[in-house]
Amino acid sequence: MSDMPCFGQVWLDAPPKRRRALISLTPLIDVVFILLIFFMLASSFLTWTPMPLSVPGPQAGSPDDCGRILVQVNADGTIALDGQPWAIGELTAGLRERLATRADDSVLVRPAADLPLQSLVDVLDAVRLAEPGAMSLSR
Amino acid sequence: MNLPPPERPQENDDGLIPLINIVFLLLIFFMVAGALSAQHVLQVEAPESELAGLVEPPDALILLDAQGRLAVEDVPVDADGLREHLRGLLLDAESGPEEFMVHIKADQAASAEALLDVMDLLRDLGLAKVTLLTVLGTSS
C-alpha cells in the first residue's frame, strides 16, 4: 500500500490521442443523404395485382346471354342482380346461390357507361370471390 | 463576475455517427424494399382490388387515364393509332394473337365506357389475354 501515490487515488494511463480520421464524415453524410432522398422519391411500394378480363361479346343482348347471370352496375355504384336491386355486400352470397343451382356458371357484368373504374373493380372483386366459371364485361 | 468560457465545439464528428447509422439504415431499407419504376407518359392511378395475384410481364401495355386519353407502350395514341400500333406489335410477335398478352393500366376515375371501348378494339384484333392491372388495396 505504500506505493500508492495519494490517498484513495488510482492512476490510470491516459487514453492514446485519437488519430484524426483519414476522411471527414461530413461529405460522406452529404452523399448518403442525397442517395437516401433519391431512393425515397424514386421507389414505389405499390403491389400490382392482375384482374383477368374477358373481352365482351359482339353485341349486348345476344342469344347466348340468356342463361347467364347478369350483374348490372348503375352509375351511382348500386347494382342489380338479374334485374333485382341488390346490396353490394350480398353480391358474393347471391351469386354463389345462383351458381350452385344454374347450369350456366358464367357471369355477365354490365356497367353503366359513366361508372368510375374503381366502383367497377369493387363489383368485379365481389364477383370473382364467388368463383364463377367465366366472367365477362358487356355494354 | 466571471462566466465560464463557452465550450468549444467538438473538433471531430463523433456526434454524427448515430445520425449516420440511422440514415444508412433508412437508405438500405429504401434500396431493398422499394422498387424503382419507370414513369409513364400518362399519369394513372390504378384502382384498388383486394384479390392478390402474380403479374406476368405483358407483350403490350395500354395506359388509360382519367380523361380517357390512351397510350400504348408509352406512346400517346388515339383509338386508331392504338389499333395500328397493336397490329404492328402483333406482326412482330412470335406468338399468335391468342397468346399475345395485353395489360391495361387504367385510372380509377376512368369511365367503364372508355375501358369497354378499348376492350372492343382488342377483341376486333383477336386478342384474348387481357388483364386489368390493379393495386392491392388495404381498405375494408
CSV table of C-alpha atoms in Angstrom, one decimal:
chain,number,residue,atom,x,y,z
A,1,MET,CA,0.0,0.0,0.0
A,2,SER,CA,2.9,2.3,0.5
A,3,ASP,CA,3.5,2.7,-3.3
A,4,MET,CA,0.1,4.4,-3.8
A,5,PRO,CA,0.8,8.0,-4.7
A,6,CYS,CA,-2.1,9.6,-2.9
A,7,PHE,CA,-4.9,8.7,-0.6
A,8,GLY,CA,-7.7,6.9,-2.4
A,9,GLN,CA,-6.3,7.7,-5.8
A,10,VAL,CA,-5.6,5.3,-8.7
A,11,TRP,CA,-3.5,6.4,-11.6
A,12,LEU,CA,-4.7,5.3,-15.0
A,13,ASP,CA,-2.9,5.6,-18.3
A,14,ALA,CA,-4.2,8.4,-20.3
A,15,PRO,CA,-6.0,7.2,-23.4
A,16,PRO,CA,-3.9,7.4,-26.6
A,17,LYS,CA,-4.5,10.5,-28.6
A,18,ARG,CA,-7.2,10.0,-31.2
A,19,ARG,CA,-5.9,9.8,-34.7
A,20,ARG,CA,-7.7,12.1,-37.0
A,21,ALA,CA,-9.9,10.2,-39.5
A,22,LEU,CA,-8.5,10.0,-42.9
A,23,ILE,CA,-11.6,11.4,-44.5
A,24,SER,CA,-14.1,13.6,-42.7
A,25,LEU,CA,-17.6,12.2,-42.2
A,26,THR,CA,-19.4,15.3,-43.3
A,27,PRO,CA,-19.1,14.8,-47.1
A,28,LEU,CA,-20.0,11.1,-46.6
A,29,ILE,CA,-23.2,12.1,-44.9
A,30,ASP,CA,-24.0,14.6,-47.7
A,31,VAL,CA,-23.7,11.8,-50.3
A,32,VAL,CA,-25.7,9.3,-48.2
A,33,PHE,CA,-28.4,11.9,-47.6
A,34,ILE,CA,-28.7,12.5,-51.3
A,35,LEU,CA,-28.8,8.8,-52.1
A,36,LEU,CA,-31.5,8.4,-49.4
A,37,ILE,CA,-33.7,11.2,-50.8
A,38,PHE,CA,-33.2,9.7,-54.3
A,39,PHE,CA,-34.4,6.3,-53.3
A,40,MET,CA,-37.2,7.7,-51.2
A,41,LEU,CA,-38.6,9.6,-54.1
A,42,ALA,CA,-37.9,7.1,-56.9
A,43,SER,CA,-39.0,3.9,-55.3
A,44,SER,CA,-42.6,2.8,-55.3
A,45,PHE,CA,-44.2,0.4,-52.9
A,46,LEU,CA,-47.3,-0.4,-54.9
A,47,THR,CA,-48.2,-4.1,-55.1
A,48,TRP,CA,-49.6,-4.8,-58.6
A,49,THR,CA,-52.2,-7.5,-58.9
A,50,PRO,CA,-53.8,-8.7,-62.1
A,51,MET,CA,-57.5,-8.8,-62.9
A,52,PRO,CA,-58.2,-11.0,-65.9
A,53,LEU,CA,-60.9,-9.5,-68.2
A,54,SER,CA,-62.6,-11.5,-70.8
A,55,VAL,CA,-63.4,-9.4,-73.8
A,56,PRO,CA,-67.1,-8.6,-74.2
A,57,GLY,CA,-69.2,-10.4,-76.7
A,58,PRO,CA,-70.0,-8.8,-80.1
A,59,GLN,CA,-73.3,-7.2,-79.0
A,60,ALA,CA,-75.4,-6.8,-75.9
A,61,GLY,CA,-78.4,-9.0,-75.7
A,62,SER,CA,-77.1,-11.7,-78.0
A,63,PRO,CA,-78.9,-15.0,-77.6
A,64,ASP,CA,-76.1,-16.6,-75.5
A,65,ASP,CA,-76.7,-14.0,-72.8
A,66,CYS,CA,-80.0,-15.6,-71.8
A,67,GLY,CA,-78.7,-18.3,-69.4
A,68,ARG,CA,-76.0,-16.2,-67.8
A,69,ILE,CA,-76.3,-14.4,-64.5
A,70,LEU,CA,-76.4,-10.7,-65.2
A,71,VAL,CA,-75.0,-8.2,-62.8
A,72,GLN,CA,-75.8,-4.6,-63.8
A,73,VAL,CA,-73.9,-1.8,-62.2
A,74,ASN,CA,-75.6,1.6,-62.2
A,75,ALA,CA,-73.7,4.9,-62.5
A,76,ASP,CA,-74.1,5.6,-58.7
A,77,GLY,CA,-72.5,2.3,-57.8
A,78,THR,CA,-75.7,0.4,-56.9
A,79,ILE,CA,-76.1,-3.0,-58.5
A,80,ALA,CA,-78.9,-5.2,-59.8
A,81,LEU,CA,-78.6,-9.0,-59.9
A,82,ASP,CA,-80.7,-10.5,-62.7
A,83,GLY,CA,-82.8,-7.3,-62.7
A,84,GLN,CA,-83.4,-7.0,-59.0
A,85,PRO,CA,-81.8,-4.3,-56.9
A,86,TRP,CA,-79.1,-6.0,-54.7
A,87,ALA,CA,-76.8,-4.8,-51.9
A,88,ILE,CA,-73.2,-5.0,-53.0
A,89,GLY,CA,-72.2,-6.7,-49.7
A,90,GLU,CA,-74.6,-9.5,-50.5
A,91,LEU,CA,-73.5,-9.9,-54.1
A,92,THR,CA,-71.0,-12.7,-53.5
A,93,ALA,CA,-73.5,-14.8,-51.5
A,94,GLY,CA,-76.3,-14.2,-54.0
A,95,LEU,CA,-74.0,-15.2,-56.9
A,96,ARG,CA,-72.9,-18.4,-55.0
A,97,GLU,CA,-76.5,-19.4,-54.5
A,98,ARG,CA,-77.3,-18.9,-58.2
A,99,LEU,CA,-74.1,-20.6,-59.4
A,100,ALA,CA,-75.0,-23.6,-57.4
A,101,THR,CA,-78.4,-24.0,-59.0
A,102,ARG,CA,-77.8,-22.9,-62.6
A,103,ALA,CA,-76.3,-25.0,-65.3
A,104,ASP,CA,-74.5,-22.0,-66.9
A,105,ASP,CA,-71.9,-20.8,-64.5
A,106,SER,CA,-70.8,-17.7,-66.3
A,107,VAL,CA,-71.5,-14.2,-65.1
A,108,LEU,CA,-72.0,-11.1,-67.2
A,109,VAL,CA,-71.2,-7.7,-65.7
A,110,ARG,CA,-72.9,-4.8,-67.4
A,111,PRO,CA,-71.6,-1.4,-66.1
A,112,ALA,CA,-73.2,1.9,-66.7
A,113,ALA,CA,-71.3,4.0,-69.3
A,114,ASP,CA,-70.0,6.7,-66.9
A,115,LEU,CA,-69.3,4.4,-64.0
A,116,PRO,CA,-65.9,5.1,-62.4
A,117,LEU,CA,-63.5,2.2,-62.8
A,118,GLN,CA,-62.9,1.9,-59.0
A,119,SER,CA,-66.6,1.1,-58.5
A,120,LEU,CA,-66.5,-1.4,-61.3
A,121,VAL,CA,-63.4,-3.1,-59.9
A,122,ASP,CA,-65.1,-3.4,-56.5
A,123,VAL,CA,-68.0,-5.2,-58.1
A,124,LEU,CA,-65.7,-7.4,-60.2
A,125,ASP,CA,-63.9,-8.3,-56.9
A,126,ALA,CA,-67.1,-9.4,-55.4
A,127,VAL,CA,-68.0,-11.5,-58.5
A,128,ARG,CA,-64.6,-13.1,-58.6
A,129,LEU,CA,-64.9,-14.1,-54.9
A,130,ALA,CA,-68.0,-16.2,-55.9
A,131,GLU,CA,-65.7,-18.1,-58.3
A,132,PRO,CA,-67.8,-18.2,-61.4
A,133,GLY,CA,-66.8,-20.3,-64.3
A,134,ALA,CA,-66.4,-17.3,-66.5
A,135,MET,CA,-66.8,-13.6,-66.0
A,136,SER,CA,-67.2,-11.1,-68.8
A,137,LEU,CA,-68.0,-7.5,-69.3
A,138,SER,CA,-70.6,-6.2,-71.7
A,139,ARG,CA,-72.3,-3.0,-72.6
B,1,MET,CA,-18.5,38.0,-12.3
B,2,ASN,CA,-16.6,35.5,-14.2
B,3,LEU,CA,-18.6,33.3,-16.5
B,4,PRO,CA,-17.0,30.0,-17.6
B,5,PRO,CA,-15.6,30.3,-21.1
B,6,PRO,CA,-18.0,28.9,-23.8
B,7,GLU,CA,-17.4,25.3,-24.7
B,8,ARG,CA,-15.6,24.9,-27.9
B,9,PRO,CA,-17.5,22.8,-30.4
B,10,GLN,CA,-16.1,19.4,-30.8
B,11,GLU,CA,-13.5,19.1,-33.4
B,12,ASN,CA,-14.3,15.5,-34.5
B,13,ASP,CA,-17.5,14.1,-36.0
B,14,ASP,CA,-18.3,11.7,-33.1
B,15,GLY,CA,-21.7,13.2,-32.5
B,16,LEU,CA,-22.8,12.5,-36.1
B,17,ILE,CA,-22.2,8.7,-36.0
B,18,PRO,CA,-25.6,7.8,-34.6
B,19,LEU,CA,-27.2,10.0,-37.2
B,20,ILE,CA,-25.3,8.3,-40.0
B,21,ASN,CA,-26.2,4.9,-38.6
B,22,ILE,CA,-29.9,5.8,-38.9
B,23,VAL,CA,-29.5,7.4,-42.3
B,24,PHE,CA,-27.7,4.4,-43.6
B,25,LEU,CA,-30.4,2.1,-42.3
B,26,LEU,CA,-33.1,4.2,-44.0
B,27,LEU,CA,-31.1,4.2,-47.2
B,28,ILE,CA,-30.7,0.4,-47.2
B,29,PHE,CA,-34.4,0.0,-46.4
B,30,PHE,CA,-35.5,2.1,-49.3
B,31,MET,CA,-33.0,0.4,-51.6
B,32,VAL,CA,-34.1,-3.1,-50.7
B,33,ALA,CA,-37.8,-2.6,-50.1
B,34,GLY,CA,-38.7,-0.2,-52.8
B,35,ALA,CA,-38.8,-1.0,-56.4
B,36,LEU,CA,-37.5,1.6,-58.9
B,37,SER,CA,-40.2,2.1,-61.5
B,38,ALA,CA,-40.2,4.0,-64.7
B,39,GLN,CA,-42.6,6.9,-65.1
B,40,HIS,CA,-45.3,6.5,-67.7
B,41,VAL,CA,-46.3,9.1,-70.2
B,42,LEU,CA,-49.7,9.4,-68.7
B,43,GLN,CA,-50.4,9.8,-65.0
B,44,VAL,CA,-52.5,6.8,-64.0
B,45,GLU,CA,-53.7,6.0,-60.5
B,46,ALA,CA,-54.8,2.4,-60.7
B,47,PRO,CA,-57.9,1.1,-58.9
B,48,GLU,CA,-57.6,-0.9,-55.8
B,49,SER,CA,-58.5,-4.6,-55.7
B,50,GLU,CA,-58.5,-7.0,-52.7
B,51,LEU,CA,-57.6,-10.2,-54.6
B,52,ALA,CA,-53.9,-10.8,-54.9
B,53,GLY,CA,-52.2,-12.4,-57.9
B,54,LEU,CA,-48.9,-12.6,-59.8
B,55,VAL,CA,-48.4,-10.1,-62.6
B,56,GLU,CA,-46.6,-11.6,-65.6
B,57,PRO,CA,-44.7,-9.3,-68.0
B,58,PRO,CA,-47.0,-8.3,-70.8
B,59,ASP,CA,-46.4,-8.1,-74.5
B,60,ALA,CA,-48.1,-4.7,-74.7
B,61,LEU,CA,-49.1,-2.2,-72.0
B,62,ILE,CA,-52.0,0.1,-72.7
B,63,LEU,CA,-52.5,3.2,-70.5
B,64,LEU,CA,-55.9,4.8,-70.0
B,65,ASP,CA,-56.0,8.0,-67.9
B,66,ALA,CA,-58.9,9.7,-66.1
B,67,GLN,CA,-59.7,11.9,-69.1
B,68,GLY,CA,-59.9,8.9,-71.4
B,69,ARG,CA,-56.5,9.5,-73.2
B,70,LEU,CA,-54.8,6.4,-74.4
B,71,ALA,CA,-51.1,5.4,-74.7
B,72,VAL,CA,-49.6,2.2,-75.8
B,73,GLU,CA,-46.0,1.3,-74.8
B,74,ASP,CA,-45.7,4.9,-73.5
B,75,VAL,CA,-46.6,6.4,-76.9
B,76,PRO,CA,-49.7,8.6,-76.7
B,77,VAL,CA,-52.2,7.5,-79.3
B,78,ASP,CA,-55.9,7.8,-80.2
B,79,ALA,CA,-58.1,4.8,-80.8
B,80,ASP,CA,-57.0,4.4,-84.5
B,81,GLY,CA,-53.4,4.8,-83.5
B,82,LEU,CA,-53.8,2.2,-80.8
B,83,ARG,CA,-55.2,-0.3,-83.4
B,84,GLU,CA,-52.3,0.4,-85.8
B,85,HIS,CA,-49.7,0.2,-83.0
B,86,LEU,CA,-51.1,-3.1,-81.7
B,87,ARG,CA,-51.2,-4.5,-85.2
B,88,GLY,CA,-47.6,-3.7,-85.6
B,89,LEU,CA,-46.7,-5.4,-82.3
B,90,LEU,CA,-48.7,-8.4,-83.3
B,91,LEU,CA,-46.8,-8.8,-86.6
B,92,ASP,CA,-43.5,-8.6,-84.7
B,93,ALA,CA,-44.6,-11.1,-82.0
B,94,GLU,CA,-43.7,-14.7,-82.4
B,95,SER,CA,-46.9,-15.9,-80.7
B,96,GLY,CA,-50.3,-15.6,-82.3
B,97,PRO,CA,-53.0,-13.2,-81.1
B,98,GLU,CA,-54.4,-15.8,-78.7
B,99,GLU,CA,-51.1,-15.9,-76.8
B,100,PHE,CA,-50.4,-12.2,-77.0
B,101,MET,CA,-50.8,-10.8,-73.5
B,102,VAL,CA,-52.1,-7.2,-73.1
B,103,HIS,CA,-52.1,-5.3,-69.8
B,104,ILE,CA,-54.4,-2.3,-69.3
B,105,LYS,CA,-53.3,0.2,-66.7
B,106,ALA,CA,-56.4,2.4,-66.3
B,107,ASP,CA,-57.0,5.2,-63.9
B,108,GLN,CA,-59.5,4.5,-61.1
B,109,ALA,CA,-61.6,7.6,-62.3
B,110,ALA,CA,-61.7,6.5,-65.9
B,111,SER,CA,-65.2,5.5,-67.1
B,112,ALA,CA,-66.3,2.0,-67.7
B,113,GLU,CA,-67.3,3.1,-71.2
B,114,ALA,CA,-63.7,4.0,-72.1
B,115,LEU,CA,-62.5,0.6,-70.8
B,116,LEU,CA,-65.1,-1.2,-72.8
B,117,ASP,CA,-64.1,0.8,-75.9
B,118,VAL,CA,-60.5,-0.4,-75.5
B,119,MET,CA,-61.7,-4.0,-75.0
B,120,ASP,CA,-63.9,-3.9,-78.0
B,121,LEU,CA,-60.9,-2.8,-80.0
B,122,LEU,CA,-58.8,-5.6,-78.6
B,123,ARG,CA,-61.5,-8.1,-79.4
B,124,ASP,CA,-61.6,-6.9,-83.0
B,125,LEU,CA,-57.8,-7.6,-83.2
B,126,GLY,CA,-58.4,-11.1,-81.9
B,127,LEU,CA,-56.6,-10.6,-78.6
B,128,ALA,CA,-58.0,-12.7,-75.8
B,129,LYS,CA,-55.4,-12.4,-73.0
B,130,VAL,CA,-56.4,-9.1,-71.5
B,131,THR,CA,-55.6,-8.1,-67.9
B,132,LEU,CA,-56.5,-5.0,-66.0
B,133,LEU,CA,-53.8,-4.0,-63.6
B,134,THR,CA,-54.9,-3.1,-60.1
B,135,VAL,CA,-53.2,-2.2,-56.9
B,136,LEU,CA,-53.6,-4.5,-53.9
B,137,GLY,CA,-55.8,-2.4,-51.6
B,138,THR,CA,-55.9,-2.5,-47.8
B,139,SER,CA,-59.3,-0.8,-47.4
B,140,SER,CA,-62.3,-2.8,-46.0
